[in-house]
CSV table of C-alpha atoms in Angstrom, one decimal:
chain,number,residue,atom,x,y,z
J,1,MET,CA,117.7,75.7,56.4
J,2,THR,CA,120.3,77.9,57.0
J,3,PRO,CA,119.0,81.9,57.5
J,4,GLY,CA,122.1,83.8,56.3
J,5,GLY,CA,125.0,81.9,57.8
J,6,ALA,CA,127.4,84.7,58.7
J,7,GLY,CA,124.9,87.5,59.0
J,8,VAL,CA,123.3,85.7,61.9
J,9,GLN,CA,126.2,85.9,63.8
J,10,HIS,CA,126.7,89.6,62.6
J,11,HIS,CA,123.4,90.3,64.3
J,12,GLU,CA,124.1,88.4,67.5
J,13,ALA,CA,127.7,90.1,67.8
J,14,GLU,CA,126.2,93.6,67.6
J,15,THR,CA,123.9,92.9,70.6
J,16,ALA,CA,125.9,90.4,72.5
J,17,GLY,CA,126.5,93.0,75.5
J,18,SER,CA,122.7,94.3,75.6
J,19,VAL,CA,121.4,91.1,74.9
J,20,GLY,CA,123.3,88.8,77.2
J,21,THR,CA,121.4,90.8,80.1
J,22,ALA,CA,117.9,90.5,78.7
J,23,HIS,CA,116.8,86.6,79.6
J,24,PRO,CA,113.3,86.4,80.9
J,25,GLY,CA,114.3,84.7,84.0
J,26,ARG,CA,116.6,87.3,85.1
J,27,ALA,CA,116.2,90.1,87.5
J,28,ALA,CA,117.3,92.8,84.6
J,29,ASP,CA,114.2,92.0,83.0
J,30,ARG,CA,111.6,92.6,85.7
J,31,PRO,CA,111.1,94.4,88.7
J,32,ALA,CA,113.0,92.6,91.9
J,33,HIS,CA,109.6,92.5,93.7
J,34,PRO,CA,106.2,92.5,92.4
J,35,ASP,CA,105.3,95.7,94.1
J,36,ASP,CA,108.3,97.6,92.0
J,37,ALA,CA,105.8,97.0,89.0
J,38,PHE,CA,103.4,99.7,90.0
J,39,GLU,CA,106.5,101.9,90.9
J,40,ALA,CA,108.3,101.8,87.4
J,41,THR,CA,107.1,103.7,84.6
J,42,ALA,CA,105.2,101.9,81.8
J,43,GLY,CA,108.1,102.4,79.4
J,44,GLN,CA,110.3,100.5,81.6
J,45,VAL,CA,107.8,97.7,82.0
J,46,LEU,CA,107.3,97.5,78.1
J,47,ALA,CA,111.0,98.0,77.5
J,48,GLY,CA,112.0,95.3,79.9
J,49,TYR,CA,109.6,92.7,78.0
J,50,LEU,CA,110.5,93.6,74.7
J,51,ASN,CA,114.1,93.5,75.5
J,52,ALA,CA,113.8,89.8,76.7
J,53,ARG,CA,111.5,88.6,73.6
J,54,CYS,CA,114.3,90.3,71.4
J,55,ALA,CA,116.8,88.0,73.2
J,56,ASP,CA,114.7,85.1,72.7
J,57,PHE,CA,114.5,85.9,69.2
J,58,LEU,CA,118.0,86.5,68.3
J,59,ARG,CA,119.0,83.4,70.4
J,60,SER,CA,116.6,81.1,68.2
J,61,LEU,CA,118.0,82.8,65.3
J,62,ARG,CA,121.7,81.9,65.9
J,63,LEU,CA,120.4,78.4,66.9
J,64,TYR,CA,118.4,77.9,63.5
J,65,GLY,CA,121.5,79.0,61.7
J,66,GLU,CA,123.6,76.5,63.4
J,67,SER,CA,121.0,73.7,62.9
J,68,GLY,CA,122.5,72.7,59.5
J,69,SER,CA,120.9,69.3,58.4
J,70,ASP,CA,119.6,68.5,61.8
J,71,THR,CA,116.0,68.8,60.9
J,72,ALA,CA,114.6,68.5,64.3
J,73,ALA,CA,117.0,71.0,65.9
J,74,ALA,CA,115.8,73.2,62.9
J,75,ALA,CA,112.5,72.6,63.7
J,76,GLU,CA,112.7,73.5,67.4
J,77,ALA,CA,114.7,76.7,66.9
J,78,ALA,CA,112.1,77.8,64.1
J,79,SER,CA,109.3,77.2,66.5
J,80,ALA,CA,111.0,79.2,69.1
J,81,LEU,CA,112.0,82.0,66.8
J,82,ARG,CA,108.1,82.4,65.3
J,83,CYS,CA,107.0,82.0,69.1
J,84,SER,CA,109.2,85.2,70.0
J,85,ALA,CA,108.4,86.9,66.8
J,86,ARG,CA,104.7,86.6,67.6
J,87,ARG,CA,105.0,87.9,71.1
J,88,ILE,CA,107.0,91.1,69.8
J,89,GLY,CA,104.3,91.9,66.9
J,90,GLY,CA,101.6,91.1,69.6
J,91,THR,CA,103.1,93.7,72.3
J,92,LEU,CA,103.2,96.2,69.5
J,93,HIS,CA,100.0,95.9,68.7
J,94,THR,CA,98.6,95.7,71.7
J,95,PHE,CA,100.8,98.6,73.6
J,96,ARG,CA,100.9,100.7,70.2
J,97,VAL,CA,99.8,103.7,72.0
J,98,LEU,CA,103.2,103.7,74.2
J,99,LEU,CA,105.5,103.4,71.1
J,100,ASP,CA,106.4,105.3,68.1
J,101,PRO,CA,103.3,104.1,66.0
J,102,VAL,CA,104.7,104.1,62.5
J,103,TRP,CA,107.7,102.1,63.8
J,104,ALA,CA,105.6,99.7,65.7
J,105,ASP,CA,103.1,98.9,62.7
J,106,GLN,CA,105.8,98.3,60.2
J,107,LEU,CA,108.3,96.1,62.4
J,108,ARG,CA,104.8,94.2,63.5
J,109,THR,CA,104.0,93.7,59.8
J,110,GLU,CA,107.8,92.5,59.2
J,111,LEU,CA,107.5,90.0,62.0
J,112,GLY,CA,104.2,88.6,60.8
J,113,TRP,CA,105.7,88.1,57.1
J,114,LEU,CA,108.8,86.6,58.9
J,115,SER,CA,106.9,84.3,61.4
J,116,GLY,CA,104.2,83.2,58.4
J,117,THR,CA,106.8,82.2,56.1
J,118,LEU,CA,108.6,79.9,58.5
J,119,ALA,CA,105.5,78.5,59.5
J,120,GLN,CA,104.2,77.2,56.0
J,121,GLU,CA,107.0,74.2,55.7
J,122,TYR,CA,106.4,72.8,59.1
J,123,ALA,CA,102.7,73.3,59.2
J,124,CYS,CA,102.5,71.0,55.9
J,125,THR,CA,104.6,68.4,57.5
J,126,ALA,CA,102.4,68.4,60.7
J,127,ARG,CA,99.5,68.3,58.5
J,128,LEU,CA,100.5,65.2,56.3
J,129,HIS,CA,101.1,63.1,59.6
J,130,ARG,CA,97.9,64.0,61.1
J,131,LEU,CA,96.1,63.0,57.9
J,132,VAL,CA,98.0,59.9,57.5
J,133,SER,CA,97.8,58.9,61.2
J,134,ALA,CA,94.0,59.4,61.0
J,135,LEU,CA,93.8,57.3,57.8
J,136,GLY,CA,95.5,54.6,59.6
J,137,ARG,CA,93.5,54.9,62.5
J,138,LEU,CA,90.2,54.9,60.3
J,139,SER,CA,91.3,51.9,58.0
J,140,GLY,CA,92.5,49.8,60.5
J,141,PRO,CA,95.8,47.9,60.3
J,142,GLY,CA,97.6,48.0,57.3
J,143,PRO,CA,100.3,49.9,55.5
J,144,VAL,CA,99.4,53.5,54.7
J,145,PRO,CA,101.8,55.5,52.6
J,146,GLY,CA,103.9,58.1,54.6
J,147,SER,CA,102.8,56.2,57.9
J,148,GLY,CA,106.3,55.3,59.0
J,149,PRO,CA,107.4,58.4,61.1
J,150,VAL,CA,103.9,59.0,62.2
J,151,PRO,CA,103.1,58.1,65.9
J,152,THR,CA,101.0,55.4,66.6
J,153,ALA,CA,97.3,55.8,66.0
J,154,ARG,CA,94.8,55.0,68.5
J,155,SER,CA,92.4,52.3,67.5
J,156,GLY,CA,88.8,52.9,66.3
J,157,GLU,CA,85.9,50.9,66.6
J,158,GLY,CA,85.3,48.1,64.1
J,159,ALA,CA,83.0,48.9,61.0
J,160,PRO,CA,80.8,46.9,58.9
J,161,THR,CA,82.9,44.6,56.8
J,162,ALA,CA,82.0,46.1,53.2
J,163,THR,CA,82.4,49.7,54.4
J,164,ALA,CA,85.7,48.8,56.1
J,165,GLY,CA,86.8,47.2,53.0
J,166,ALA,CA,85.9,49.9,50.7
J,167,LEU,CA,87.7,52.4,53.3
J,168,THR,CA,90.9,50.2,53.2
J,169,VAL,CA,91.3,49.7,49.5
J,170,GLY,CA,91.0,53.9,49.0
J,171,ALA,CA,93.2,54.5,52.0
J,172,SER,CA,96.5,53.7,50.8
J,173,ARG,CA,95.9,55.7,47.4
J,174,ALA,CA,94.5,58.5,49.6
J,175,GLY,CA,97.4,58.4,51.5
J,176,ALA,CA,99.6,58.5,48.4
J,177,LEU,CA,97.6,61.8,46.9
J,178,LEU,CA,98.0,63.4,50.1
J,179,GLU,CA,101.7,62.8,50.6
J,180,ARG,CA,102.3,63.8,46.8
J,181,GLN,CA,100.1,66.9,47.3
J,182,LEU,CA,101.6,68.2,50.7
J,183,THR,CA,105.1,67.1,50.1
J,184,LEU,CA,104.8,69.2,47.0
J,185,ALA,CA,103.5,72.2,49.1
J,186,ARG,CA,106.0,71.4,51.9
J,187,THR,CA,109.1,72.0,49.4
J,188,ARG,CA,107.6,75.1,47.8
J,189,SER,CA,107.2,76.4,51.2
J,190,HIS,CA,110.8,75.2,52.1
J,191,SER,CA,112.2,77.0,49.3
J,192,ALA,CA,110.0,80.1,49.9
J,193,ALA,CA,111.5,80.3,53.4
J,194,LEU,CA,115.1,79.7,51.9
J,195,GLN,CA,114.4,82.8,49.7
J,196,ALA,CA,113.2,84.7,52.5
J,197,LEU,CA,116.1,84.2,55.0
J,198,GLY,CA,118.4,85.0,52.3
J,199,SER,CA,116.7,88.5,51.3
J,200,SER,CA,117.5,92.1,52.2
J,201,ARG,CA,114.0,92.3,54.0
J,202,PHE,CA,114.8,89.5,56.5
J,203,HIS,CA,118.1,91.0,57.3
J,204,ALA,CA,116.4,94.5,57.7
J,205,VAL,CA,113.9,93.1,60.1
J,206,ALA,CA,117.2,91.0,62.2
J,207,ASP,CA,118.6,94.3,62.1
J,208,ALA,CA,115.3,96.2,63.8
J,209,VAL,CA,114.9,93.4,66.4
J,210,ALA,CA,118.7,93.7,67.3
J,211,VAL,CA,118.3,97.3,67.6
J,212,LEU,CA,115.1,96.9,69.7
J,213,ALA,CA,116.6,94.3,72.2
J,214,SER,CA,118.6,97.5,73.8
J,215,GLU,CA,116.7,100.5,72.8
J,216,VAL,CA,112.9,100.7,72.4
J,217,PRO,CA,111.2,104.1,70.7
J,218,LEU,CA,109.0,104.8,73.5
J,219,ALA,CA,106.2,107.6,73.0
J,220,PRO,CA,106.2,110.5,76.0
J,221,VAL,CA,103.2,108.7,77.3
J,222,ALA,CA,105.2,105.9,78.5
J,223,GLY,CA,107.0,107.9,81.2
J,224,ALA,CA,103.9,107.8,83.5
J,225,PRO,CA,103.6,105.0,85.9
J,226,ALA,CA,102.9,101.4,84.9
J,227,ALA,CA,99.8,100.9,87.1
J,228,GLU,CA,98.1,103.9,85.4
J,229,ILE,CA,99.1,103.3,81.7
J,230,LEU,CA,99.4,99.4,81.0
J,231,ALA,CA,95.7,98.9,82.0
J,232,ALA,CA,94.0,100.6,79.2
J,233,PRO,CA,95.4,98.5,76.4
J,234,ARG,CA,95.6,95.5,78.2
J,235,SER,CA,91.5,95.9,79.0
J,236,ALA,CA,91.0,96.7,75.2
J,237,ALA,CA,92.7,93.4,74.3
J,238,GLU,CA,90.7,91.9,77.0
J,239,ARG,CA,87.5,93.3,75.7
J,240,ARG,CA,88.0,92.6,72.0
J,241,LEU,CA,88.7,88.8,73.2
J,242,LEU,CA,85.1,88.9,75.3
J,243,ASP,CA,83.5,90.5,72.3
J,244,ALA,CA,84.4,87.9,69.8
J,245,VAL,CA,83.8,84.8,72.3
J,246,SER,CA,80.5,86.2,72.9
J,247,ALA,CA,79.6,85.9,69.1
J,248,LEU,CA,80.9,82.1,69.2
J,249,PRO,CA,77.8,79.5,69.2
J,250,LEU,CA,79.1,78.4,72.6
J,251,ALA,CA,75.8,77.0,73.6
J,252,ARG,CA,75.5,74.6,70.8
J,253,ALA,CA,79.1,73.7,70.9
J,254,ALA,CA,78.5,72.6,74.7
J,255,HIS,CA,76.6,69.7,73.4
J,256,PRO,CA,78.9,66.8,72.4
J,257,TYR,CA,78.6,65.3,68.8
J,258,ASN,CA,76.2,68.4,67.5
J,259,ALA,CA,77.3,67.9,64.1
J,260,GLU,CA,77.2,71.6,63.3
J,261,ALA,CA,81.2,71.6,62.3
J,262,LEU,CA,80.3,68.4,60.3
J,263,VAL,CA,77.5,69.8,58.5
J,264,HIS,CA,79.0,73.2,57.8
J,265,GLY,CA,82.1,71.2,56.5
J,266,LEU,CA,80.0,69.9,53.8
J,267,ALA,CA,79.1,73.1,52.3
J,268,THR,CA,81.2,75.1,49.8
J,269,PRO,CA,84.9,75.9,50.7
J,270,SER,CA,83.9,79.7,51.4
J,271,ASP,CA,81.1,78.8,53.6
J,272,GLY,CA,83.2,76.4,55.5
J,273,GLU,CA,85.9,79.0,55.8
J,274,ALA,CA,83.1,81.4,57.1
J,275,GLN,CA,82.0,79.1,59.6
J,276,ASP,CA,85.5,78.8,61.0
J,277,ALA,CA,86.9,82.0,60.9
J,278,PRO,CA,85.1,83.5,64.2
J,279,TRP,CA,87.0,80.6,66.0
J,280,HIS,CA,90.1,81.6,64.3
J,281,GLN,CA,89.6,85.0,65.4
J,282,VAL,CA,89.2,84.2,68.7
J,283,ARG,CA,92.4,82.3,68.7
J,284,LEU,CA,94.4,85.2,67.6
J,285,LEU,CA,92.7,87.6,70.1
J,286,LEU,CA,93.2,84.9,72.9
J,287,ARG,CA,96.6,84.9,72.1
J,288,LEU,CA,97.0,88.8,72.2
J,289,HIS,CA,95.5,88.9,75.6
J,290,ARG,CA,98.0,86.4,77.0
J,291,TYR,CA,100.7,88.3,75.5
J,292,ALA,CA,99.4,91.4,77.3
J,293,GLN,CA,99.1,89.6,80.6
J,294,GLU,CA,102.6,88.3,80.4
J,295,VAL,CA,103.8,92.2,79.8
J,296,ARG,CA,101.9,92.8,83.3
J,297,GLN,CA,103.2,89.7,85.1
J,298,SER,CA,106.9,90.9,83.8
J,299,GLY,CA,107.8,87.3,82.9
J,300,GLY,CA,105.5,85.7,85.5
J,301,SER,CA,103.9,82.4,84.9
J,302,PRO,CA,101.2,82.5,82.5
J,303,ASP,CA,97.4,81.8,83.2
J,304,PRO,CA,97.3,77.8,82.9
J,305,VAL,CA,93.7,78.2,82.0
J,306,LEU,CA,93.9,80.6,79.4
J,307,ALA,CA,97.1,78.5,77.8
J,308,GLU,CA,94.8,75.6,77.8
J,309,ALA,CA,92.0,77.4,75.9
J,310,GLY,CA,94.5,78.4,73.4
J,311,ARG,CA,95.7,74.7,73.0
J,312,ALA,CA,92.2,73.8,72.3
J,313,LEU,CA,91.7,76.5,69.5
J,314,ASP,CA,95.2,75.3,68.2
J,315,ARG,CA,93.6,71.9,67.8
J,316,HIS,CA,90.9,73.4,66.3
J,317,ARG,CA,92.9,75.3,63.4
J,318,ASP,CA,94.6,72.3,62.8
J,319,ALA,CA,91.9,69.9,62.4
J,320,ALA,CA,90.1,72.6,60.2
J,321,GLU,CA,93.2,72.8,57.9
J,322,ALA,CA,93.6,69.0,57.6
J,323,ALA,CA,89.8,68.9,56.6
J,324,ALA,CA,90.4,71.4,53.8
J,325,ALA,CA,93.3,69.6,52.7
J,326,SER,CA,91.3,66.3,52.5
J,327,ALA,CA,88.6,68.0,50.6
J,328,ASN,CA,91.0,69.6,48.3
J,329,ALA,CA,92.6,66.2,47.7
J,330,ALA,CA,89.2,64.6,46.9
J,331,ARG,CA,88.4,67.4,44.3
J,332,THR,CA,91.6,65.9,42.3
J,333,PRO,CA,90.3,65.4,38.6
J,334,ARG,CA,89.7,61.5,37.8
J,335,ILE,CA,90.4,59.8,41.2
J,336,ALA,CA,89.1,56.7,41.7
J,337,PRO,CA,85.8,56.2,43.7
J,338,ALA,CA,87.4,54.2,46.4
J,339,THR,CA,89.9,56.9,46.8
J,340,ALA,CA,87.4,59.5,46.7
J,341,TYR,CA,85.3,57.8,49.6
J,342,ALA,CA,88.4,57.4,51.7
J,343,LEU,CA,89.0,61.1,51.5
J,344,GLY,CA,85.2,61.6,52.2
J,345,VAL,CA,85.6,59.6,55.3
J,346,LEU,CA,88.8,61.3,56.4
J,347,HIS,CA,86.9,64.8,55.7
J,348,ALA,CA,84.4,64.1,57.9
J,349,ASP,CA,86.7,62.7,61.0
J,350,GLN,CA,88.7,65.8,60.9
J,351,ARG,CA,85.5,68.1,61.0
J,352,LEU,CA,84.5,66.1,64.1
J,353,GLU,CA,87.8,66.7,65.4
J,354,VAL,CA,86.8,70.4,64.9
J,355,GLU,CA,83.8,69.8,66.7
J,356,ALA,CA,85.7,68.5,69.7
J,357,ALA,CA,87.8,71.1,69.8
J,358,ARG,CA,85.1,73.5,70.4
J,359,TYR,CA,83.6,71.4,72.8
J,360,GLU,CA,86.8,71.4,74.7
J,361,PHE,CA,87.3,75.2,74.5
J,362,GLN,CA,83.8,75.9,75.7
J,363,ARG,CA,84.3,73.8,78.7
J,364,ILE,CA,87.5,75.3,79.4
J,365,TRP,CA,86.2,78.9,78.8
J,366,GLN,CA,83.8,78.3,81.6
J,367,ARG,CA,87.0,78.2,84.3
J,368,THR,CA,88.7,81.2,82.6
J,369,ALA,CA,89.9,84.1,85.0
J,370,VAL,CA,88.8,86.6,82.2
J,371,THR,CA,86.2,88.8,83.5
J,372,ALA,CA,84.2,91.9,81.7
J,373,PRO,CA,85.6,95.1,82.9
């Protein structure tokens, strides 16, 4: 996919002077000494972080435009682009009080639209690979449609011959059905991304980020010392995270194979989504908390425990969406019983992966440095 071609070069050229100095590893983006962060104003610290993230965004946008038919390079650049967009949007949300609120809300909404649009195509690809790999693991050796580019699956324990035979018979058709459905969804997402990247809306977002790379519209309160002003928004983000985590059934998740995720996964789609929603919300709040920590650290190393907890919740989200895709495929009219059986086994397997991710998150959470204020 090519996001606007010459338009990308135009955005890069407009900000070459200011963006070139806004790299997260350079002294211009952060105080020369840790103590300087407490002497700088809140606006200086926040602007330095946003300038660096905008530079990352524009650099990724240029690489994405130059990727051409290189799908691997395009995927890598799109991932970096979404990462930068999320960080900018999350920072605008958490530190909204230090910025022009109307401008911050508008840009955050547009960045969310761009990130979500770009994510769909790659999410469909990853979901297809995940499900085909799981089918291969569950059904044992044998060809499964779409399994060529998928990494080698880990071997599972043997099952009774009759059950394994029924699963093997349906796995091939189930894989073909999933491949048709998810390939169609990926194609539609690809077309939507191309349309978005050629739209005036996208170019307006790129223009806004290009301006933000050198000029941040700060509120008057941002002129106060960083040590006094930045703590309150960070604490608010932390408190929202802690409140959301406290509402999770962590005590039950602490027991492996508790079957809660599996049982709820067998309910209606709306009930299953409602059961997963609090975990997805914690994932988003944890991300906002991590971004707020990055602003405080002015480009320093992220908390490895929080990053690990975030990866566990990413696995939870991926497994939940894969389970939903297999359940959706199983609702296809007039499919063979063996195909439906294979999709049911696949759905149960992915719900067990949801359960495992919850167990992993609660285990990691016990080691987090997050403490209530």
